[in-house]
Coordinates of C-alpha atoms in Angstrom, one line a residue:
Chain A
M536 CA 172.1 4.4 373.4
L537 CA 170.0 4.6 370.1
H538 CA 171.5 1.6 368.6
S539 CA 171.0 -0.6 371.6
K540 CA 167.4 0.5 371.8
L541 CA 167.0 -0.3 368.0
F542 CA 168.6 -3.7 368.6
L543 CA 166.1 -4.4 371.5
L544 CA 163.3 -3.3 369.2
V545 CA 164.3 -5.6 366.3
L546 CA 164.7 -8.5 368.8
V547 CA 161.2 -8.0 370.0
L548 CA 159.9 -7.7 366.5
L549 CA 161.7 -10.8 365.3
I550 CA 161.2 -13.3 368.0
P551 CA 157.4 -13.5 367.8
S552 CA 157.7 -14.2 364.2
C553 CA 159.5 -17.4 364.9
N554 CA 156.5 -19.6 364.2
D555 CA 158.1 -22.9 365.3
V556 CA 156.4 -23.4 368.7
V557 CA 152.9 -24.9 368.6
R558 CA 150.5 -22.5 370.0
N559 CA 147.4 -23.4 371.9
N560 CA 143.9 -22.1 371.4
N561 CA 143.0 -20.9 374.8
N562 CA 146.3 -19.4 375.9
T563 CA 146.5 -21.8 379.0
A564 CA 150.2 -21.7 380.1
L565 CA 151.9 -25.0 379.3
S566 CA 155.0 -26.3 381.0
S567 CA 158.2 -26.6 378.8
E568 CA 157.6 -30.5 378.6
H569 CA 154.3 -29.9 376.9
R570 CA 155.5 -27.3 374.3
W571 CA 156.2 -29.0 370.9
T572 CA 157.8 -27.3 368.1
T573 CA 156.2 -27.8 364.6
S574 CA 159.0 -30.0 363.6
E575 CA 158.7 -32.1 366.7
V576 CA 154.9 -32.5 366.2
L577 CA 155.6 -33.7 362.6
V578 CA 157.8 -36.4 364.1
I579 CA 155.3 -37.6 366.9
K580 CA 152.2 -37.5 365.0
Q581 CA 153.3 -40.8 363.2
F582 CA 152.6 -42.6 366.5
L583 CA 148.8 -41.9 366.4
I584 CA 146.9 -45.2 366.3
S585 CA 144.5 -43.6 363.9
N586 CA 147.5 -43.8 361.3
L587 CA 147.0 -47.6 361.5
Q588 CA 145.4 -48.8 358.2
T589 CA 143.0 -51.5 358.2
A590 CA 144.8 -54.7 358.1
S591 CA 144.5 -56.2 354.6
D592 CA 146.4 -59.5 354.2
K593 CA 145.3 -60.2 350.5
S594 CA 146.9 -63.5 350.8
N595 CA 144.1 -64.6 353.0
Q596 CA 140.8 -63.8 351.5
Y597 CA 139.0 -65.0 354.8
A598 CA 141.1 -62.5 357.0
G599 CA 138.0 -60.2 357.5
D600 CA 135.4 -63.1 357.6
V601 CA 133.6 -63.2 360.9
K602 CA 132.7 -66.9 360.5
A603 CA 136.3 -67.7 359.7
A604 CA 137.3 -65.8 362.9
E605 CA 134.8 -67.8 364.9
L606 CA 136.3 -71.0 363.7
G607 CA 139.9 -69.6 364.4
H608 CA 138.7 -68.5 367.9
K609 CA 137.8 -72.1 368.6
L610 CA 140.9 -73.6 367.2
F611 CA 143.2 -71.0 369.0
F612 CA 141.9 -72.4 372.3
N613 CA 141.7 -76.0 371.3
K614 CA 144.2 -78.3 373.0
K615 CA 143.4 -81.3 370.7
L616 CA 145.5 -79.7 368.1
S617 CA 148.6 -81.1 369.9
K618 CA 150.3 -84.4 370.1
T619 CA 149.4 -84.6 373.9
N620 CA 146.1 -82.9 373.8
S621 CA 147.6 -80.5 376.4
I622 CA 148.7 -77.5 374.2
S623 CA 146.8 -74.8 372.5
C624 CA 147.9 -71.5 370.8
S625 CA 146.4 -69.9 374.0
S626 CA 149.0 -72.0 376.2
C627 CA 151.7 -69.5 375.3
H628 CA 149.4 -66.5 373.9
K629 CA 147.3 -66.1 377.1
P630 CA 144.7 -63.4 377.0
E631 CA 145.6 -62.3 380.6
F632 CA 149.2 -61.6 379.6
Y633 CA 148.2 -59.6 376.5
F634 CA 148.6 -62.9 374.6
T635 CA 152.0 -63.5 375.8
D636 CA 153.0 -66.0 378.5
G637 CA 155.1 -64.0 381.1
L638 CA 157.9 -66.7 380.6
K639 CA 161.6 -66.0 379.7
T640 CA 161.2 -68.5 376.7
A641 CA 158.1 -70.3 375.6
K642 CA 157.0 -73.7 376.9
G643 CA 155.0 -76.1 374.8
I644 CA 155.5 -79.6 374.8
T645 CA 159.1 -78.9 375.7
Q646 CA 161.0 -75.6 376.4
G647 CA 161.6 -73.4 373.5
R648 CA 164.5 -70.9 372.9
R649 CA 162.6 -67.7 372.2
N650 CA 160.3 -65.3 374.1
T651 CA 156.6 -65.5 373.2
P652 CA 155.6 -62.2 371.3
T653 CA 152.1 -61.0 371.5
I654 CA 149.7 -61.5 368.8
V655 CA 147.7 -58.3 369.4
G656 CA 148.1 -56.1 366.3
A657 CA 150.2 -58.8 364.6
S658 CA 148.0 -58.5 361.5
H659 CA 149.8 -55.3 360.7
E660 CA 153.2 -57.1 360.4
K661 CA 154.7 -58.4 357.4
W662 CA 157.2 -60.8 358.8
F663 CA 156.5 -63.3 361.7
F664 CA 158.4 -64.9 364.5
H665 CA 161.5 -63.0 365.9
D666 CA 163.5 -64.1 362.9
G667 CA 160.8 -63.4 360.2
R668 CA 160.9 -67.1 359.0
V669 CA 157.4 -66.7 357.6
D670 CA 155.8 -64.0 355.7
S671 CA 152.0 -64.2 356.6
L672 CA 149.9 -64.4 359.7
W673 CA 148.2 -67.5 358.6
A674 CA 151.5 -69.3 357.8
Q675 CA 152.7 -68.3 361.1
A676 CA 149.7 -69.9 362.7
L677 CA 150.6 -73.3 361.2
G678 CA 154.3 -73.2 362.4
P679 CA 153.8 -74.2 366.0
L680 CA 151.3 -76.7 365.2
E681 CA 153.9 -79.1 363.8
N682 CA 156.8 -77.7 365.8
A683 CA 158.2 -80.6 368.0
K684 CA 158.7 -78.1 370.8
E685 CA 155.3 -76.5 370.6
H686 CA 152.2 -78.5 369.7
A687 CA 154.1 -81.3 368.0
A688 CA 151.0 -82.4 366.2
Y689 CA 151.0 -84.3 362.9
R690 CA 149.4 -82.5 359.9
T691 CA 147.0 -85.3 359.0
D692 CA 146.0 -85.6 362.7
I693 CA 145.0 -82.0 362.9
V694 CA 142.9 -82.1 359.7
L695 CA 141.3 -85.4 360.8
H696 CA 140.5 -83.9 364.2
I697 CA 138.4 -81.1 362.2
F698 CA 137.0 -83.7 359.9
N699 CA 135.8 -85.9 362.8
D700 CA 134.5 -83.1 365.1
V701 CA 130.9 -82.5 364.0
K702 CA 130.8 -78.9 365.3
L703 CA 134.2 -77.9 364.0
H704 CA 133.4 -79.8 360.5
A705 CA 130.2 -77.8 360.1
L706 CA 131.8 -74.5 361.0
Y707 CA 134.6 -75.2 358.6
E708 CA 132.2 -76.0 355.7
S709 CA 130.3 -72.9 356.4
V710 CA 133.3 -70.9 355.7
F711 CA 135.5 -72.7 353.2
G712 CA 132.8 -75.1 351.6
L713 CA 132.7 -78.9 351.4
M714 CA 135.5 -80.7 353.1
P715 CA 136.9 -83.7 351.2
D716 CA 136.2 -87.1 352.7
F717 CA 139.0 -88.1 354.8
S718 CA 137.4 -91.2 356.3
D719 CA 139.6 -93.8 354.4
S720 CA 142.4 -94.3 356.9
S721 CA 144.4 -96.3 354.4
R722 CA 144.7 -93.2 352.2
F723 CA 144.9 -90.6 354.9
I724 CA 147.4 -91.9 357.2
K725 CA 147.5 -90.8 360.9
N726 CA 150.8 -89.4 362.2
S727 CA 151.8 -88.1 358.8
S728 CA 153.6 -84.9 358.1
P729 CA 155.9 -83.5 355.5
V730 CA 158.0 -81.6 358.1
S731 CA 158.0 -83.6 361.3
D732 CA 159.9 -86.8 362.5
L733 CA 161.2 -89.4 360.1
A734 CA 158.3 -91.9 360.7
A735 CA 155.8 -89.0 360.0
M736 CA 157.7 -88.1 356.8
K737 CA 157.6 -91.6 355.6
N738 CA 153.9 -91.9 356.2
W739 CA 153.4 -88.7 354.4
R740 CA 155.3 -89.9 351.3
Q741 CA 153.0 -93.0 351.3
M742 CA 150.1 -90.8 350.5
S743 CA 149.2 -89.9 347.0
V744 CA 150.0 -86.3 345.8
A745 CA 146.4 -85.7 345.3
D746 CA 145.6 -86.7 349.0
Q747 CA 148.6 -84.7 350.3
N748 CA 147.2 -81.6 348.5
A749 CA 143.8 -82.3 350.0
I750 CA 145.2 -82.3 353.4
N751 CA 147.3 -79.3 352.7
K752 CA 144.3 -77.3 351.6
V753 CA 142.3 -77.9 354.8
F754 CA 145.7 -77.4 356.9
V755 CA 146.1 -74.0 355.3
N756 CA 142.5 -73.0 355.9
I757 CA 143.0 -73.9 359.5
G758 CA 145.8 -71.2 359.4
K759 CA 143.7 -68.8 357.6
S760 CA 140.9 -69.0 360.0
I761 CA 143.3 -68.7 363.1
A762 CA 144.6 -65.6 361.3
A763 CA 141.2 -64.2 360.9
Y764 CA 140.7 -64.6 364.7
E765 CA 144.0 -62.9 365.4
T766 CA 143.3 -60.0 363.0
I767 CA 140.4 -59.1 365.3
L768 CA 142.9 -58.5 368.1
K769 CA 144.0 -54.8 368.0
P770 CA 145.2 -52.4 370.7
A771 CA 142.9 -49.6 371.6
G772 CA 144.1 -45.9 371.7
S773 CA 146.3 -45.1 374.7
K774 CA 147.0 -41.9 376.6
V775 CA 149.8 -41.1 374.1
D776 CA 147.3 -41.2 371.4
R777 CA 145.0 -38.8 373.2
Y778 CA 147.8 -36.5 374.1
I779 CA 149.3 -36.3 370.4
S780 CA 145.7 -35.6 369.2
A781 CA 145.5 -32.8 371.9
V782 CA 148.8 -31.5 370.6
L783 CA 147.7 -31.4 367.0
N784 CA 144.4 -29.7 368.0
K785 CA 146.5 -27.3 370.1
D786 CA 144.1 -28.0 373.1
A787 CA 146.3 -26.9 376.0
A788 CA 143.9 -28.0 378.8
L789 CA 143.8 -31.5 377.3
I790 CA 147.6 -31.5 376.8
S791 CA 148.6 -30.9 380.4
K792 CA 145.8 -33.2 381.6
T793 CA 146.5 -36.2 379.4
L794 CA 150.2 -36.9 380.0
S795 CA 152.3 -36.0 383.0
R796 CA 155.5 -33.8 382.6
D797 CA 157.5 -37.0 383.1
E798 CA 155.6 -39.0 380.3
A799 CA 155.8 -36.0 378.0
T800 CA 159.6 -35.8 378.6
G801 CA 159.7 -39.5 377.8
L802 CA 157.9 -39.0 374.5
R803 CA 160.4 -36.2 373.6
L804 CA 163.4 -38.5 374.5
F805 CA 161.8 -41.4 372.6
A806 CA 161.5 -39.4 369.5
G807 CA 164.8 -37.6 370.0
K808 CA 167.8 -38.1 371.9
A809 CA 167.2 -41.6 373.0
N810 CA 167.0 -42.8 369.3
C811 CA 164.2 -45.2 370.1
I812 CA 162.3 -43.9 367.0
L813 CA 164.9 -45.1 364.6
C814 CA 163.4 -48.6 364.9
H815 CA 160.3 -48.1 367.0
S816 CA 158.4 -45.9 364.4
G817 CA 154.8 -45.7 363.0
P818 CA 151.6 -46.2 364.9
M819 CA 152.5 -49.7 366.3
L820 CA 156.0 -48.2 367.2
T821 CA 157.8 -50.7 364.9
D822 CA 159.4 -50.4 361.7
S823 CA 158.7 -54.2 361.1
E824 CA 162.4 -54.8 360.0
F825 CA 165.4 -56.6 361.6
H826 CA 168.0 -55.0 363.7
N827 CA 171.1 -56.3 365.7
I828 CA 170.8 -54.5 369.0
A829 CA 173.5 -56.3 370.9
T830 CA 171.4 -59.1 372.4
V831 CA 173.4 -62.2 371.3
D832 CA 176.4 -62.5 373.7
I833 CA 179.4 -63.8 371.9
N834 CA 180.5 -65.8 374.9
N835 CA 177.2 -67.5 375.0
K836 CA 177.0 -70.5 372.6
P837 CA 175.2 -71.7 370.7
Y838 CA 174.4 -68.5 369.1
D839 CA 170.9 -67.6 367.9
M840 CA 171.6 -66.4 364.4
G841 CA 168.2 -64.5 364.1
R842 CA 167.4 -63.0 360.8
Y843 CA 170.3 -64.7 359.1
E844 CA 168.7 -68.2 359.4
G845 CA 165.1 -66.7 359.2
A846 CA 165.7 -65.1 355.7
K847 CA 166.9 -68.3 354.4
Q848 CA 163.9 -70.2 356.0
V849 CA 161.1 -67.9 354.6
L850 CA 162.5 -68.6 351.0
R851 CA 162.1 -72.3 351.6
N852 CA 158.9 -72.1 353.4
E853 CA 156.2 -74.1 351.6
F854 CA 153.4 -71.5 352.7
N855 CA 155.4 -68.3 351.7
C856 CA 154.1 -65.6 349.6
K857 CA 154.9 -67.5 346.4
S858 CA 153.0 -70.7 347.4
R859 CA 149.8 -71.7 345.6
F860 CA 148.0 -71.0 348.8
N861 CA 148.4 -67.3 348.4
D862 CA 144.9 -66.0 347.7
N863 CA 146.4 -62.9 346.0
K864 CA 147.3 -64.2 342.5
N865 CA 148.6 -60.7 341.6
D866 CA 151.1 -60.6 344.4
N867 CA 154.6 -60.1 343.1
C868 CA 156.0 -61.0 346.5
D869 CA 158.7 -58.2 346.3
E870 CA 159.6 -58.7 349.9
L871 CA 160.9 -62.1 348.9
N872 CA 162.4 -61.2 345.7
Y873 CA 164.5 -58.5 347.3
I874 CA 165.1 -60.2 350.6
N875 CA 168.3 -59.3 352.3
L876 CA 170.5 -62.4 352.9
D877 CA 173.6 -60.5 353.7
A878 CA 175.2 -62.1 356.7
H879 CA 176.7 -58.7 357.7
E880 CA 173.3 -57.1 357.9
T881 CA 171.4 -60.2 359.2
V882 CA 173.4 -62.1 361.8
A883 CA 171.8 -61.8 365.3
S884 CA 169.2 -59.4 364.1
F885 CA 165.6 -59.7 365.3
K886 CA 162.5 -58.2 364.3
T887 CA 161.6 -54.8 366.0
P888 CA 158.6 -55.5 368.4
G889 CA 155.8 -53.1 368.6
L890 CA 155.6 -51.2 371.9
R891 CA 151.9 -50.8 372.6
N892 CA 151.1 -52.3 376.0
V893 CA 154.8 -53.3 376.3
T894 CA 154.4 -53.2 380.2
K895 CA 152.3 -56.3 379.8
T896 CA 154.8 -58.4 377.7
A897 CA 157.7 -58.9 380.1
P898 CA 160.4 -60.4 379.9
Y899 CA 161.9 -58.8 376.9
M900 CA 164.1 -59.3 373.9
H901 CA 164.0 -62.4 371.6
D902 CA 165.1 -64.7 374.5
G903 CA 163.5 -62.8 377.3
Q904 CA 166.9 -61.8 378.7
F905 CA 165.6 -58.7 380.5
K906 CA 163.0 -59.0 383.2
N907 CA 161.7 -55.5 383.2
L908 CA 161.8 -52.4 381.0
I909 CA 164.2 -50.4 383.0
S910 CA 166.7 -53.2 382.3
V911 CA 165.9 -52.8 378.7
I912 CA 166.5 -49.1 378.8
D913 CA 169.9 -49.6 380.6
H914 CA 170.9 -52.1 377.9
Y915 CA 170.4 -49.5 375.2
D916 CA 172.3 -46.9 377.4
N917 CA 175.3 -49.3 377.7
A918 CA 175.2 -51.8 374.9
D919 CA 179.1 -52.0 374.5
K920 CA 179.6 -55.7 375.5
L921 CA 181.0 -58.1 372.9
I922 CA 178.2 -59.4 370.8
L923 CA 177.6 -61.4 367.7
G924 CA 177.5 -59.4 364.5
K925 CA 177.3 -55.7 363.7
K926 CA 175.2 -53.8 366.1
D927 CA 172.9 -51.1 364.7
L928 CA 172.9 -49.1 368.0
L929 CA 174.1 -45.6 368.4
P930 CA 175.7 -44.4 371.4
I931 CA 173.3 -42.5 373.6
S932 CA 173.7 -41.1 377.1
L933 CA 170.8 -41.0 379.4
S934 CA 170.5 -39.8 383.0
D935 CA 168.6 -41.6 385.5
R936 CA 165.9 -39.0 385.2
D937 CA 165.8 -39.5 381.5
K938 CA 165.4 -43.3 382.1
Q939 CA 162.5 -42.7 384.4
A940 CA 160.8 -40.4 381.9
L941 CA 161.2 -43.1 379.2
L942 CA 159.8 -45.7 381.4
A943 CA 156.9 -43.3 382.3
F944 CA 156.2 -42.8 378.5
L945 CA 156.3 -46.6 377.9
K946 CA 153.8 -47.0 380.7
A947 CA 151.5 -44.4 379.0
L948 CA 151.2 -46.6 375.9
D949 CA 149.0 -49.1 377.9
S950 CA 145.5 -49.6 376.6
A951 CA 142.8 -52.2 376.4
I952 CA 142.4 -54.5 373.4
A953 CA 139.7 -53.0 371.2
V954 CA 137.6 -55.9 370.8
D955 CA 134.3 -57.4 372.4
S956 CA 135.3 -59.4 375.5
K957 CA 134.0 -62.6 374.1
W958 CA 137.0 -62.9 371.9
L959 CA 139.4 -62.7 374.9
A960 CA 138.5 -65.9 376.5
A961 CA 138.0 -69.5 375.3
P962 CA 134.7 -69.8 373.3
Chain B
M959 CA 175.3 7.1 365.6
N960 CA 178.9 7.3 364.4
K961 CA 180.3 5.1 361.6
Y962 CA 181.9 2.5 364.0
N963 CA 178.7 2.1 365.9
K964 CA 176.8 1.7 362.7
K965 CA 179.0 -1.2 361.5
T966 CA 178.8 -2.7 364.9
F967 CA 175.1 -2.4 365.0
I968 CA 174.6 -4.1 361.5
F969 CA 177.0 -6.9 362.4
L970 CA 175.0 -7.6 365.6
I971 CA 171.7 -7.5 363.6
N972 CA 173.1 -9.9 361.3
I973 CA 174.2 -12.3 364.0
V974 CA 170.9 -12.2 365.8
L975 CA 169.0 -12.7 362.6
L976 CA 171.4 -15.8 361.8
F977 CA 170.6 -17.0 365.4
I978 CA 166.8 -16.7 365.0
N979 CA 166.8 -18.1 361.6
S980 CA 168.8 -21.2 362.7
A981 CA 166.4 -21.7 365.6
C982 CA 163.3 -21.5 363.7
T983 CA 164.1 -23.8 360.7
N984 CA 165.3 -27.2 360.1
T985 CA 167.9 -27.3 357.3
T986 CA 170.0 -30.1 356.0
S987 CA 173.6 -29.8 355.5
T988 CA 173.6 -31.7 352.3
K989 CA 174.4 -30.1 349.0
K990 CA 171.4 -29.2 347.1
T991 CA 172.5 -30.9 344.0
E992 CA 172.8 -34.3 345.6
S993 CA 169.9 -34.1 348.0
V994 CA 166.6 -35.6 347.2
N995 CA 163.7 -35.2 349.5
E996 CA 160.0 -36.2 349.3
A997 CA 158.9 -32.6 348.6
Q998 CA 161.0 -31.9 345.7
Y999 CA 161.3 -35.3 344.0
H1000 CA 158.5 -36.4 341.6
G1001 CA 160.1 -38.0 338.6
K1002 CA 161.9 -37.0 335.6
E1003 CA 161.1 -33.3 335.9
N1004 CA 162.8 -33.2 339.2
A1005 CA 165.6 -35.6 338.6
V1006 CA 169.0 -35.1 340.3
S1007 CA 171.9 -35.1 337.9
V1008 CA 175.5 -34.9 339.1
F1009 CA 179.0 -35.8 338.0
S1010 CA 180.6 -38.9 339.7
E1011 CA 183.2 -38.2 342.4
E1012 CA 186.2 -38.2 339.9
K1013 CA 184.1 -36.6 337.1
K1014 CA 184.3 -39.7 334.9
Y1015 CA 180.5 -40.1 334.5
R1016 CA 177.4 -38.0 334.5
V1017 CA 174.8 -39.7 336.6
T1018 CA 171.1 -38.9 336.9
L1019 CA 168.6 -40.5 339.2
Y1020 CA 164.9 -40.5 338.8
S1021 CA 162.3 -41.4 341.2
N1022 CA 159.6 -43.7 339.9
S1023 CA 157.3 -43.1 342.8
S1024 CA 156.0 -40.0 344.6
P1025 CA 155.9 -39.4 347.5
I1026 CA 158.7 -41.8 348.5
K1027 CA 157.1 -43.8 351.3
T1028 CA 159.0 -45.5 354.1
G1029 CA 158.5 -49.3 354.5
K1030 CA 157.4 -49.7 350.8
I1031 CA 159.5 -51.4 348.1
H1032 CA 159.9 -49.0 345.1
N1033 CA 161.9 -48.6 342.0
W1034 CA 164.3 -45.8 340.6
T1035 CA 165.7 -45.0 337.2
L1036 CA 169.3 -44.3 336.8
K1037 CA 171.0 -42.8 333.8
V1038 CA 174.7 -43.1 333.5
L1039 CA 176.6 -41.4 330.5
T1040 CA 180.2 -40.2 329.9
P1041 CA 180.7 -36.5 330.6
D1042 CA 180.2 -36.0 326.9
G1043 CA 176.8 -37.5 327.0
D1044 CA 177.8 -40.9 325.3
E1045 CA 176.5 -44.3 326.4
L1046 CA 178.8 -46.7 328.1
D1047 CA 179.8 -50.0 326.8
K1048 CA 180.2 -53.1 329.2
V1049 CA 179.7 -51.3 332.4
K1050 CA 178.9 -52.7 335.7
I1051 CA 176.9 -50.8 338.2
Y1052 CA 176.6 -51.8 341.9
L1053 CA 174.3 -50.2 344.5
H1054 CA 175.2 -50.1 348.1
G1055 CA 173.8 -47.8 350.8
G1056 CA 171.7 -47.5 353.9
M1057 CA 171.8 -45.1 356.8
P1058 CA 175.4 -44.3 357.6
Q1059 CA 174.6 -42.5 360.8
H1060 CA 172.7 -45.6 362.1
R1061 CA 175.2 -48.1 360.8
H1062 CA 172.9 -50.2 358.8
G1063 CA 172.4 -50.9 355.1
F1064 CA 169.2 -51.3 353.1
P1065 CA 166.5 -53.8 354.6
T1066 CA 166.2 -55.2 351.0
R1067 CA 168.7 -56.3 348.3
P1068 CA 168.1 -53.9 345.4
R1069 CA 168.9 -55.0 341.8
I1070 CA 170.1 -53.0 338.7
A1071 CA 169.1 -53.9 335.2
K1072 CA 169.7 -52.4 332.0
M1073 CA 166.6 -50.7 330.4
S1074 CA 166.0 -49.7 326.8
G1075 CA 167.0 -46.1 326.3
K1076 CA 170.4 -44.4 326.2
G1077 CA 172.2 -45.0 329.5
L1078 CA 169.2 -46.1 331.3
Y1079 CA 169.0 -48.6 334.2
L1080 CA 166.2 -49.8 336.2
V1081 CA 166.9 -49.7 340.1
S1082 CA 164.5 -52.1 341.6
G1083 CA 163.8 -53.4 345.2
V1084 CA 164.8 -50.3 347.1
K1085 CA 163.2 -49.7 350.5
F1086 CA 163.8 -47.1 353.0
S1087 CA 162.5 -48.7 356.4
M1088 CA 162.4 -45.4 358.4
P1089 CA 162.6 -41.8 358.1
G1090 CA 165.8 -40.1 358.2
A1091 CA 169.1 -39.7 356.2
W1092 CA 169.7 -42.4 353.6
E1093 CA 172.4 -42.9 351.0
M1094 CA 172.4 -44.6 347.6
R1095 CA 176.0 -45.2 346.5
F1096 CA 176.5 -46.4 342.9
N1097 CA 179.8 -47.9 341.9
I1098 CA 180.4 -47.8 338.3
K1099 CA 182.9 -50.1 336.7
E1100 CA 184.3 -50.4 333.2
K1101 CA 187.2 -52.4 332.1
T1102 CA 189.7 -49.6 332.6
K1103 CA 188.2 -47.2 334.8
R1104 CA 185.8 -46.9 337.7
D1105 CA 184.1 -44.1 339.8
R1106 CA 181.3 -43.6 342.4
V1107 CA 178.5 -41.4 343.0
V1108 CA 176.5 -40.9 346.3
F1109 CA 172.9 -39.6 346.4
K1110 CA 171.7 -38.5 349.8
I1111 CA 167.9 -39.1 350.4
N1112 CA 166.4 -37.2 353.3
L1113 CA 163.0 -38.6 354.3

């Protein structure tokens, strides 16, 4: 009897010394879903939006310039920056859809093949488009303008529009200084572009190199001003942020009030058993890298090769980090120097999207193949179909209850856009 | 308490202590000599030095940045010598690695270049895109022999 009493005594003495469970200040009883171990807290605190550093794209010296953002705001909603005067950036990046379009794949001048990603928080990315074929936000803004499926505009026409529009011209010069004189139509030929159709490329080659450079400089500044506008668009904190703060502050009352038990269970699954955190990490819930998550069906040709093509394209891109338009002259462009071109690692890989306000950006995946979030969760739970390339996914096993909890957590990431409402509509 | 009961009691206490310990701490199963983590790794003073798998080379890995941040490209220094401490002639070193548990390699394509200094090489362009268990596998090839060494990095 003596030894069993001693045994119990040792147990009683030792168990409270296990300091792994976060205690709360006011001793309010917390349900098991809301109790977090120290090691779990270390993991989930990475999601806090307060960890988001101020976006600082040094390749764009105008990224934080309000005047540049005003110009970018006007250009973002300007349909005249398209061949048919019918498409603007906001045609696909609609403020009412959290700057997406709600469509399976984007529709500009014609139907595209990829789903429109949001631009809210995009200034924190380092690669752009689903395949990362450009490496700055300002270079991204230029891509759709000349893409035949999107704006299908010609480079000189875009620049000439700014030059001929009195208000835009004045606003441009207030930011970037004097604009060159583009009034000589024999030198600055309409319908000219180095990356468009053959006739436009022929026109472009007829221009002198100096005149091409003058056009390029203004064209790049258009991208930099649109990027300055997009840099303003950031997500506000969500219930999840308030919850994690409460957990860090050990505020039991706030913990149980901020997230439901289902939402807290979803957070625990997200950061643990469901493996979501392997790619969806950090304050924007993305690692900003590329992964093959079994979304390119081997039976469905033509294949979208994703990062395999994007990696090659960014090295060729005339506006990449190594271009003379990079405002950071000390940039060693290591992301390009050490870019991974290995087909084994890149085929059918796509950039991990951030998940803040993910409920507002349906449908999902690079091609919009899933209509809703529960289909996405089902896909991860059962991604064993034949796919192109080598998938990065680990097998997981989720119950229906787990899936509902994950869904509840994803919904708890909803928040407003942390910006004055004037920026969320056409100027 | 007789002798038998005492032994049983001590055994039970040990089991309980072991159980409580494992419930309270997070330990990794990797060997201490090959494991590098953010807390312990600050450069030359904390270099990890091991023999290659077939004991053909002595390999030392130095971190050139501390703490090791995820998502940032950074460099390492590698020292490769014979077990007797001699420099190798005409050696080729290849780096592979990634997260074996997640079935993916490095997000970047690191490079290895000879540095001045006995057996020293610069390993540049390494990036760990997420926290977790990473591996850096160095394949060392000479004309007549080859060997491999694996460093486990827990972030």
